PDB file of C-alpha atoms in Angstrom:
ATOM      1  CA  ALA A   1     -27.519  50.430  53.677  1.00 80.00           C
ATOM      2  CA  GLN A   2     -28.943  47.755  51.982  1.00 88.00           C
ATOM      3  CA  SER A   3     -32.462  47.198  51.711  1.00 94.00           C
ATOM      4  CA  VAL A   4     -35.865  45.218  50.945  1.00 97.00           C
ATOM      5  CA  THR A   5     -39.065  45.289  49.987  1.00 97.00           C
ATOM      6  CA  GLN A   6     -41.396  43.245  49.340  1.00 98.00           C
ATOM      7  CA  PRO A   7     -44.581  45.137  48.702  1.00 97.00           C
ATOM      8  CA  ASP A   8     -47.310  42.493  48.839  1.00 96.00           C
ATOM      9  CA  ILE A   9     -47.541  42.142  52.969  1.00 97.00           C
ATOM     10  CA  HIS A  10     -50.628  38.363  52.228  1.00 97.00           C
ATOM     11  CA  ILE A  11     -51.236  37.067  48.820  1.00 97.00           C
ATOM     12  CA  THR A  12     -54.506  34.506  48.587  1.00 98.00           C
ATOM     13  CA  VAL A  13     -53.829  32.891  45.342  1.00 98.00           C
ATOM     14  CA  SER A  14     -55.601  29.115  43.682  1.00 98.00           C
ATOM     15  CA  GLU A  15     -54.568  25.489  43.795  1.00 98.00           C
ATOM     16  CA  GLY A  16     -52.889  25.073  40.184  1.00 98.00           C
ATOM     17  CA  ALA A  17     -52.916  29.545  39.478  1.00 98.00           C
ATOM     18  CA  SER A  18     -49.674  31.408  38.532  1.00 98.00           C
ATOM     19  CA  LEU A  19     -47.761  33.033  41.362  1.00 98.00           C
ATOM     20  CA  GLU A  20     -45.790  35.953  41.986  1.00 98.00           C
ATOM     21  CA  LEU A  21     -44.350  37.636  44.695  1.00 98.00           C
ATOM     22  CA  ARG A  22     -42.271  40.596  44.200  1.00 98.00           C
ATOM     23  CA  CYS A  23     -38.992  41.818  45.763  1.00 98.00           C
ATOM     24  CA  ASN A  24     -37.244  45.324  45.110  1.00 97.00           C
ATOM     25  CA  TYR A  25     -33.572  46.015  46.894  1.00 96.00           C
ATOM     26  CA  SER A  26     -30.957  48.627  47.626  1.00 94.00           C
ATOM     27  CA  TYR A  27     -27.569  47.654  47.946  1.00 90.00           C
ATOM     28  CA  GLY A  28     -24.148  49.541  46.091  1.00 81.00           C
ATOM     29  CA  ALA A  29     -22.646  46.821  45.051  1.00 81.00           C
ATOM     30  CA  THR A  30     -23.165  43.752  43.153  1.00 84.00           C
ATOM     31  CA  PRO A  31     -25.791  41.316  45.498  1.00 91.00           C
ATOM     32  CA  TYR A  32     -26.186  38.985  46.300  1.00 93.00           C
ATOM     33  CA  LEU A  33     -29.925  37.637  46.176  1.00 96.00           C
ATOM     34  CA  PHE A  34     -31.983  35.102  47.970  1.00 96.00           C
ATOM     35  CA  TRP A  35     -35.344  33.506  48.522  1.00 98.00           C
ATOM     36  CA  TYR A  36     -35.939  31.761  51.237  1.00 97.00           C
ATOM     37  CA  VAL A  37     -39.687  29.424  52.570  1.00 97.00           C
ATOM     38  CA  GLN A  38     -40.537  29.388  55.693  1.00 96.00           C
ATOM     39  CA  SER A  39     -43.407  27.468  56.900  1.00 94.00           C
ATOM     40  CA  PRO A  40     -45.274  28.038  60.681  1.00 90.00           C
ATOM     41  CA  GLY A  41     -43.357  26.843  63.788  1.00 88.00           C
ATOM     42  CA  GLN A  42     -40.110  26.317  61.095  1.00 91.00           C
ATOM     43  CA  GLY A  43     -37.141  27.412  60.015  1.00 92.00           C
ATOM     44  CA  LEU A  44     -35.586  28.985  57.107  1.00 94.00           C
ATOM     45  CA  GLN A  45     -35.548  26.954  53.953  1.00 94.00           C
ATOM     46  CA  LEU A  46     -33.634  27.918  50.762  1.00 94.00           C
ATOM     47  CA  LEU A  47     -35.443  27.836  47.902  1.00 97.00           C
ATOM     48  CA  LEU A  48     -33.021  29.351  45.280  1.00 97.00           C
ATOM     49  CA  LYS A  49     -30.448  32.546  45.811  1.00 95.00           C
ATOM     50  CA  TYR A  50     -28.460  34.557  42.072  1.00 95.00           C
ATOM     51  CA  PHE A  51     -25.283  36.311  42.600  1.00 90.00           C
ATOM     52  CA  SER A  52     -23.953  36.247  38.633  1.00 89.00           C
ATOM     53  CA  GLY A  53     -24.886  34.782  35.476  1.00 90.00           C
ATOM     54  CA  ASP A  54     -28.180  34.057  33.757  1.00 92.00           C
ATOM     55  CA  THR A  55     -30.625  36.181  35.786  1.00 94.00           C
ATOM     56  CA  LEU A  56     -33.536  33.713  35.746  1.00 97.00           C
ATOM     57  CA  VAL A  57     -32.623  31.178  38.250  1.00 97.00           C
ATOM     58  CA  GLN A  58     -34.034  27.685  39.526  1.00 97.00           C
ATOM     59  CA  GLY A  59     -34.498  25.850  42.845  1.00 97.00           C
ATOM     60  CA  ILE A  60     -36.766  24.276  44.552  1.00 97.00           C
ATOM     61  CA  LYS A  61     -40.273  23.096  44.547  1.00 96.00           C
ATOM     62  CA  GLY A  62     -41.026  24.387  41.076  1.00 97.00           C
ATOM     63  CA  PHE A  63     -39.968  27.807  42.146  1.00 98.00           C
ATOM     64  CA  GLU A  64     -37.953  30.386  39.775  1.00 98.00           C
ATOM     65  CA  ALA A  65     -36.690  33.942  40.297  1.00 98.00           C
ATOM     66  CA  GLU A  66     -35.739  36.365  37.783  1.00 97.00           C
ATOM     67  CA  PHE A  67     -33.294  39.197  38.637  1.00 96.00           C
ATOM     68  CA  LYS A  68     -33.476  42.426  36.976  1.00 95.00           C
ATOM     69  CA  ARG A  69     -30.757  45.063  37.370  1.00 93.00           C
ATOM     70  CA  SER A  70     -32.717  47.938  35.193  1.00 93.00           C
ATOM     71  CA  GLN A  71     -35.455  47.718  38.516  1.00 95.00           C
ATOM     72  CA  SER A  72     -33.175  46.679  40.960  1.00 95.00           C
ATOM     73  CA  SER A  73     -36.288  43.072  41.378  1.00 97.00           C
ATOM     74  CA  PHE A  74     -35.919  40.244  41.821  1.00 98.00           C
ATOM     75  CA  ASN A  75     -39.199  38.356  41.727  1.00 98.00           C
ATOM     76  CA  LEU A  76     -39.757  34.612  42.892  1.00 98.00           C
ATOM     77  CA  ARG A  77     -42.814  32.796  40.591  1.00 98.00           C
ATOM     78  CA  LYS A  78     -44.274  29.824  40.256  1.00 98.00           C
ATOM     79  CA  PRO A  79     -46.461  28.334  36.919  1.00 98.00           C
ATOM     80  CA  SER A  80     -48.829  25.809  39.031  1.00 98.00           C
ATOM     81  CA  VAL A  81     -49.003  26.708  42.797  1.00 98.00           C
ATOM     82  CA  HIS A  82     -49.977  23.670  45.732  1.00 97.00           C
ATOM     83  CA  TRP A  83     -51.600  24.050  48.150  1.00 97.00           C
ATOM     84  CA  SER A  84     -48.673  22.733  50.369  1.00 96.00           C
ATOM     85  CA  ASP A  85     -46.627  26.136  49.118  1.00 98.00           C
ATOM     86  CA  ALA A  86     -48.471  28.238  51.663  1.00 97.00           C
ATOM     87  CA  ALA A  87     -46.070  29.444  54.076  1.00 97.00           C
ATOM     88  CA  GLU A  88     -44.253  32.684  54.157  1.00 97.00           C
ATOM     89  CA  TYR A  89     -42.208  34.020  52.017  1.00 98.00           C
ATOM     90  CA  PHE A  90     -38.909  35.950  52.827  1.00 98.00           C
ATOM     91  CA  CYS A  91     -36.801  38.113  50.008  1.00 98.00           C
ATOM     92  CA  ALA A  92     -32.888  38.764  51.255  1.00 97.00           C
ATOM     93  CA  VAL A  93     -29.687  40.464  50.325  1.00 95.00           C
ATOM     94  CA  GLY A  94     -26.669  39.690  51.101  1.00 92.00           C
ATOM     95  CA  ALA A  95     -22.823  40.090  50.033  1.00 85.00           C
ATOM     96  CA  GLY A  96     -21.121  37.634  47.700  1.00 75.00           C
ATOM     97  CA  SER A  97     -18.615  37.486  50.531  1.00 74.00           C
ATOM     98  CA  GLY A  98     -16.993  39.965  53.714  1.00 76.00           C
ATOM     99  CA  ASN A  99     -18.682  40.494  57.330  1.00 81.00           C
ATOM    100  CA  THR A 100     -21.827  41.848  55.160  1.00 88.00           C
ATOM    101  CA  PRO A 101     -24.818  40.033  56.889  1.00 92.00           C
ATOM    102  CA  LEU A 102     -28.151  38.842  55.085  1.00 94.00           C
ATOM    103  CA  VAL A 103     -31.036  41.120  55.433  1.00 95.00           C
ATOM    104  CA  PHE A 104     -34.799  40.432  54.947  1.00 97.00           C
ATOM    105  CA  GLY A 105     -37.988  42.018  53.769  1.00 97.00           C
ATOM    106  CA  LYS A 106     -40.601  42.357  56.191  1.00 97.00           C
ATOM    107  CA  GLY A 107     -41.716  38.116  54.163  1.00 97.00           C
ATOM    108  CA  THR A 108     -45.198  38.026  52.088  1.00 98.00           C
ATOM    109  CA  ARG A 109     -47.324  35.640  54.098  1.00 98.00           C
ATOM    110  CA  LEU A 110     -49.469  32.773  51.105  1.00 98.00           C
ATOM    111  CA  SER A 111     -52.252  31.410  51.561  1.00 98.00           C
ATOM    112  CA  VAL A 112     -53.345  29.029  48.841  1.00 98.00           C
ATOM    113  CA  ILE A 113     -57.516  28.028  48.552  1.00 97.00           C
ATOM    114  CA  ALA A 114     -59.396  25.342  46.565  1.00 92.00           C
TER     115      ALA A 114
ATOM    116  CA  GLY B   1     -22.442  21.147  51.769  1.00 78.00           C
ATOM    117  CA  ALA B   2     -21.572  22.999  54.454  1.00 86.00           C
ATOM    118  CA  VAL B   3     -23.875  22.413  57.614  1.00 91.00           C
ATOM    119  CA  VAL B   4     -24.265  24.296  60.909  1.00 94.00           C
ATOM    120  CA  SER B   5     -25.963  22.287  63.511  1.00 96.00           C
ATOM    121  CA  GLN B   6     -28.558  24.961  65.997  1.00 97.00           C
ATOM    122  CA  HIS B   7     -29.189  23.246  69.206  1.00 97.00           C
ATOM    123  CA  PRO B   8     -32.180  23.177  71.113  1.00 97.00           C
ATOM    124  CA  SER B   9     -34.424  23.676  68.587  1.00 97.00           C
ATOM    125  CA  ARG B  10     -36.596  24.284  71.502  1.00 97.00           C
ATOM    126  CA  VAL B  11     -36.344  25.708  75.125  1.00 98.00           C
ATOM    127  CA  ILE B  12     -39.162  26.714  77.518  1.00 98.00           C
ATOM    128  CA  CYS B  13     -37.657  28.117  80.932  1.00 96.00           C
ATOM    129  CA  LYS B  14     -38.627  30.584  84.058  1.00 97.00           C
ATOM    130  CA  SER B  15     -38.571  34.341  83.758  1.00 98.00           C
ATOM    131  CA  GLY B  16     -35.644  34.923  85.241  1.00 97.00           C
ATOM    132  CA  THR B  17     -33.017  32.573  84.148  1.00 98.00           C
ATOM    133  CA  SER B  18     -30.520  32.140  81.545  1.00 97.00           C
ATOM    134  CA  VAL B  19     -30.433  29.842  78.206  1.00 98.00           C
ATOM    135  CA  LYS B  20     -28.205  29.232  75.938  1.00 98.00           C
ATOM    136  CA  ILE B  21     -28.073  28.580  72.645  1.00 98.00           C
ATOM    137  CA  GLU B  22     -25.558  26.836  69.832  1.00 97.00           C
ATOM    138  CA  CYS B  23     -24.285  26.844  66.766  1.00 96.00           C
ATOM    139  CA  ARG B  24     -21.717  24.807  65.040  1.00 96.00           C
ATOM    140  CA  SER B  25     -20.553  24.194  61.890  1.00 93.00           C
ATOM    141  CA  LEU B  26     -19.330  21.007  61.084  1.00 93.00           C
ATOM    142  CA  ASP B  27     -18.121  21.258  58.083  1.00 89.00           C
ATOM    143  CA  PHE B  28     -16.803  24.742  57.452  1.00 91.00           C
ATOM    144  CA  GLN B  29     -15.096  26.940  59.872  1.00 91.00           C
ATOM    145  CA  ALA B  30     -17.279  30.040  60.542  1.00 90.00           C
ATOM    146  CA  THR B  31     -15.424  33.372  61.085  1.00 90.00           C
ATOM    147  CA  THR B  32     -18.354  35.524  61.119  1.00 93.00           C
ATOM    148  CA  MET B  33     -21.684  34.101  62.853  1.00 94.00           C
ATOM    149  CA  PHE B  34     -24.559  36.010  62.793  1.00 96.00           C
ATOM    150  CA  TRP B  35     -27.640  36.188  64.968  1.00 97.00           C
ATOM    151  CA  TYR B  36     -30.768  37.153  64.159  1.00 97.00           C
ATOM    152  CA  ARG B  37     -34.349  37.244  66.068  1.00 97.00           C
ATOM    153  CA  GLN B  38     -37.731  36.887  65.129  1.00 96.00           C
ATOM    154  CA  PHE B  39     -40.185  37.987  66.966  1.00 93.00           C
ATOM    155  CA  PRO B  40     -44.022  36.117  65.468  1.00 90.00           C
ATOM    156  CA  LYS B  41     -45.612  37.104  62.236  1.00 89.00           C
ATOM    157  CA  GLN B  42     -42.415  39.353  61.644  1.00 94.00           C
ATOM    158  CA  SER B  43     -39.088  39.162  59.712  1.00 95.00           C
ATOM    159  CA  LEU B  44     -35.604  38.291  60.665  1.00 96.00           C
ATOM    160  CA  MET B  45     -33.265  40.703  62.079  1.00 96.00           C
ATOM    161  CA  LEU B  46     -30.111  40.920  63.119  1.00 96.00           C
ATOM    162  CA  MET B  47     -29.159  41.308  66.756  1.00 97.00           C
ATOM    163  CA  ALA B  48     -25.208  41.115  66.317  1.00 96.00           C
ATOM    164  CA  THR B  49     -22.402  39.769  64.298  1.00 94.00           C
ATOM    165  CA  SER B  50     -19.454  37.607  65.964  1.00 93.00           C
ATOM    166  CA  ASN B  51     -16.077  37.290  64.762  1.00 90.00           C
ATOM    167  CA  GLU B  52     -14.230  34.244  66.086  1.00 88.00           C
ATOM    168  CA  GLY B  53     -12.223  35.953  68.724  1.00 85.00           C
ATOM    169  CA  SER B  54     -13.338  39.139  68.894  1.00 87.00           C
ATOM    170  CA  LYS B  55     -15.992  41.371  70.956  1.00 90.00           C
ATOM    171  CA  ALA B  56     -19.481  40.427  69.068  1.00 93.00           C
ATOM    172  CA  THR B  57     -21.262  44.199  67.612  1.00 94.00           C
ATOM    173  CA  TYR B  58     -24.932  44.521  68.785  1.00 96.00           C
ATOM    174  CA  GLU B  59     -27.554  46.157  66.687  1.00 96.00           C
ATOM    175  CA  GLN B  60     -29.131  49.555  67.710  1.00 96.00           C
ATOM    176  CA  GLY B  61     -31.273  48.613  70.722  1.00 95.00           C
ATOM    177  CA  VAL B  62     -30.224  45.385  71.260  1.00 96.00           C
ATOM    178  CA  GLU B  63     -28.934  45.060  74.707  1.00 95.00           C
ATOM    179  CA  LYS B  64     -25.436  43.640  74.874  1.00 94.00           C
ATOM    180  CA  ASP B  65     -25.460  42.657  78.429  1.00 95.00           C
ATOM    181  CA  LYS B  66     -28.659  40.539  78.177  1.00 96.00           C
ATOM    182  CA  PHE B  67     -27.393  39.071  74.989  1.00 97.00           C
ATOM    183  CA  LEU B  68     -23.958  37.548  75.569  1.00 96.00           C
ATOM    184  CA  ILE B  69     -22.630  36.612  72.575  1.00 95.00           C
ATOM    185  CA  ASN B  70     -19.281  34.283  72.433  1.00 92.00           C
ATOM    186  CA  HIS B  71     -17.561  33.461  69.292  1.00 91.00           C
ATOM    187  CA  ALA B  72     -14.036  31.615  71.122  1.00 82.00           C
ATOM    188  CA  SER B  73     -13.894  29.388  67.919  1.00 91.00           C
ATOM    189  CA  LEU B  74     -13.933  28.730  63.968  1.00 91.00           C
ATOM    190  CA  THR B  75     -16.691  26.050  65.312  1.00 93.00           C
ATOM    191  CA  LEU B  76     -19.214  27.313  67.642  1.00 94.00           C
ATOM    192  CA  SER B  77     -20.894  30.246  68.631  1.00 95.00           C
ATOM    193  CA  THR B  78     -23.257  30.578  71.361  1.00 96.00           C
ATOM    194  CA  LEU B  79     -25.838  33.408  72.698  1.00 97.00           C
ATOM    195  CA  THR B  80     -26.807  34.245  76.306  1.00 98.00           C
ATOM    196  CA  VAL B  81     -29.970  35.329  76.772  1.00 98.00           C
ATOM    197  CA  THR B  82     -29.695  35.721  80.267  1.00 97.00           C
ATOM    198  CA  SER B  83     -32.000  37.021  82.883  1.00 97.00           C
ATOM    199  CA  ALA B  84     -34.613  36.419  80.136  1.00 97.00           C
ATOM    200  CA  HIS B  85     -38.169  37.782  80.836  1.00 97.00           C
ATOM    201  CA  PRO B  86     -41.333  36.780  79.003  1.00 96.00           C
ATOM    202  CA  GLU B  87     -40.300  39.376  76.232  1.00 96.00           C
ATOM    203  CA  ASP B  88     -37.435  38.170  74.253  1.00 97.00           C
ATOM    204  CA  SER B  89     -39.659  35.165  73.955  1.00 97.00           C
ATOM    205  CA  SER B  90     -38.815  34.854  69.893  1.00 97.00           C
ATOM    206  CA  PHE B  91     -37.152  32.262  67.629  1.00 97.00           C
ATOM    207  CA  TYR B  92     -33.440  32.867  67.426  1.00 98.00           C
ATOM    208  CA  ILE B  93     -31.403  31.652  64.158  1.00 97.00           C
ATOM    209  CA  CYS B  94     -27.540  31.956  63.524  1.00 96.00           C
ATOM    210  CA  SER B  95     -25.891  32.345  60.240  1.00 95.00           C
ATOM    211  CA  ALA B  96     -22.062  31.585  59.631  1.00 92.00           C
ATOM    212  CA  ARG B  97     -20.062  32.431  56.633  1.00 88.00           C
ATOM    213  CA  PRO B  98     -17.987  32.575  54.915  1.00 83.00           C
ATOM    214  CA  ALA B  99     -19.837  29.174  53.186  1.00 75.00           C
ATOM    215  CA  GLY B 100     -22.394  31.606  51.820  1.00 77.00           C
ATOM    216  CA  TYR B 101     -25.230  31.996  54.983  1.00 87.00           C
ATOM    217  CA  THR B 102     -25.363  28.749  55.757  1.00 90.00           C
ATOM    218  CA  PHE B 103     -28.845  29.007  58.804  1.00 93.00           C
ATOM    219  CA  GLY B 104     -28.632  26.678  61.776  1.00 95.00           C
ATOM    220  CA  SER B 105     -32.085  25.250  62.024  1.00 95.00           C
ATOM    221  CA  GLY B 106     -33.442  28.117  64.258  1.00 97.00           C
ATOM    222  CA  THR B 107     -34.192  28.385  68.506  1.00 97.00           C
ATOM    223  CA  ARG B 108     -37.676  28.668  70.203  1.00 97.00           C
ATOM    224  CA  LEU B 109     -37.399  30.065  73.090  1.00 97.00           C
ATOM    225  CA  THR B 110     -40.617  30.727  74.966  1.00 97.00           C
ATOM    226  CA  VAL B 111     -40.065  32.833  78.507  1.00 98.00           C
ATOM    227  CA  VAL B 112     -42.848  31.727  81.761  1.00 97.00           C
TER     228      VAL B 112
END
């Protein structure tokens, strides 16, 4: 069965500092990988996704993620964090087609300090 | 792009009443709909999978008689929380295929 591990429950970074959120997945076939962001009381916003092609994926809001098959990882990065980036971040894995649901990690809460 | 419209966005209901949540695919045919639940400060957990014209498949621990899912058409799926209780207060969100995984905007249910 597919699964996602986000090892960091909570991360605090200074505004302007770089950020890396870790995500490891377990999936038997070619994974379809996602990062979502959720602000308090809000729905999900898709940051980026990967299915095939270039393993470095660019997303919205200056985020990028790199797929590393050998490490079963899909870490999210941002070179310079803004206070508005404070939110909950979810990594998820699914399939390119069919009835496989998206499976989410437990999330990483990002706090940004001045 | 693909859009799923979910209503209502927020609902407050009294304990013991039923609440219906709708998800409509606006520009594609949703052959499969996934329903998720998110308790405060937790992740999204799959409740059930529904395919158009078929009975929904529920995840272990989800009461199928309490959470009624109807997917009678390719553009509409509904989740009805029957005899709601305060412990059902949660964020419910749908996700449709085959347009990738297109999510609705979610419904925040509060049972008082």
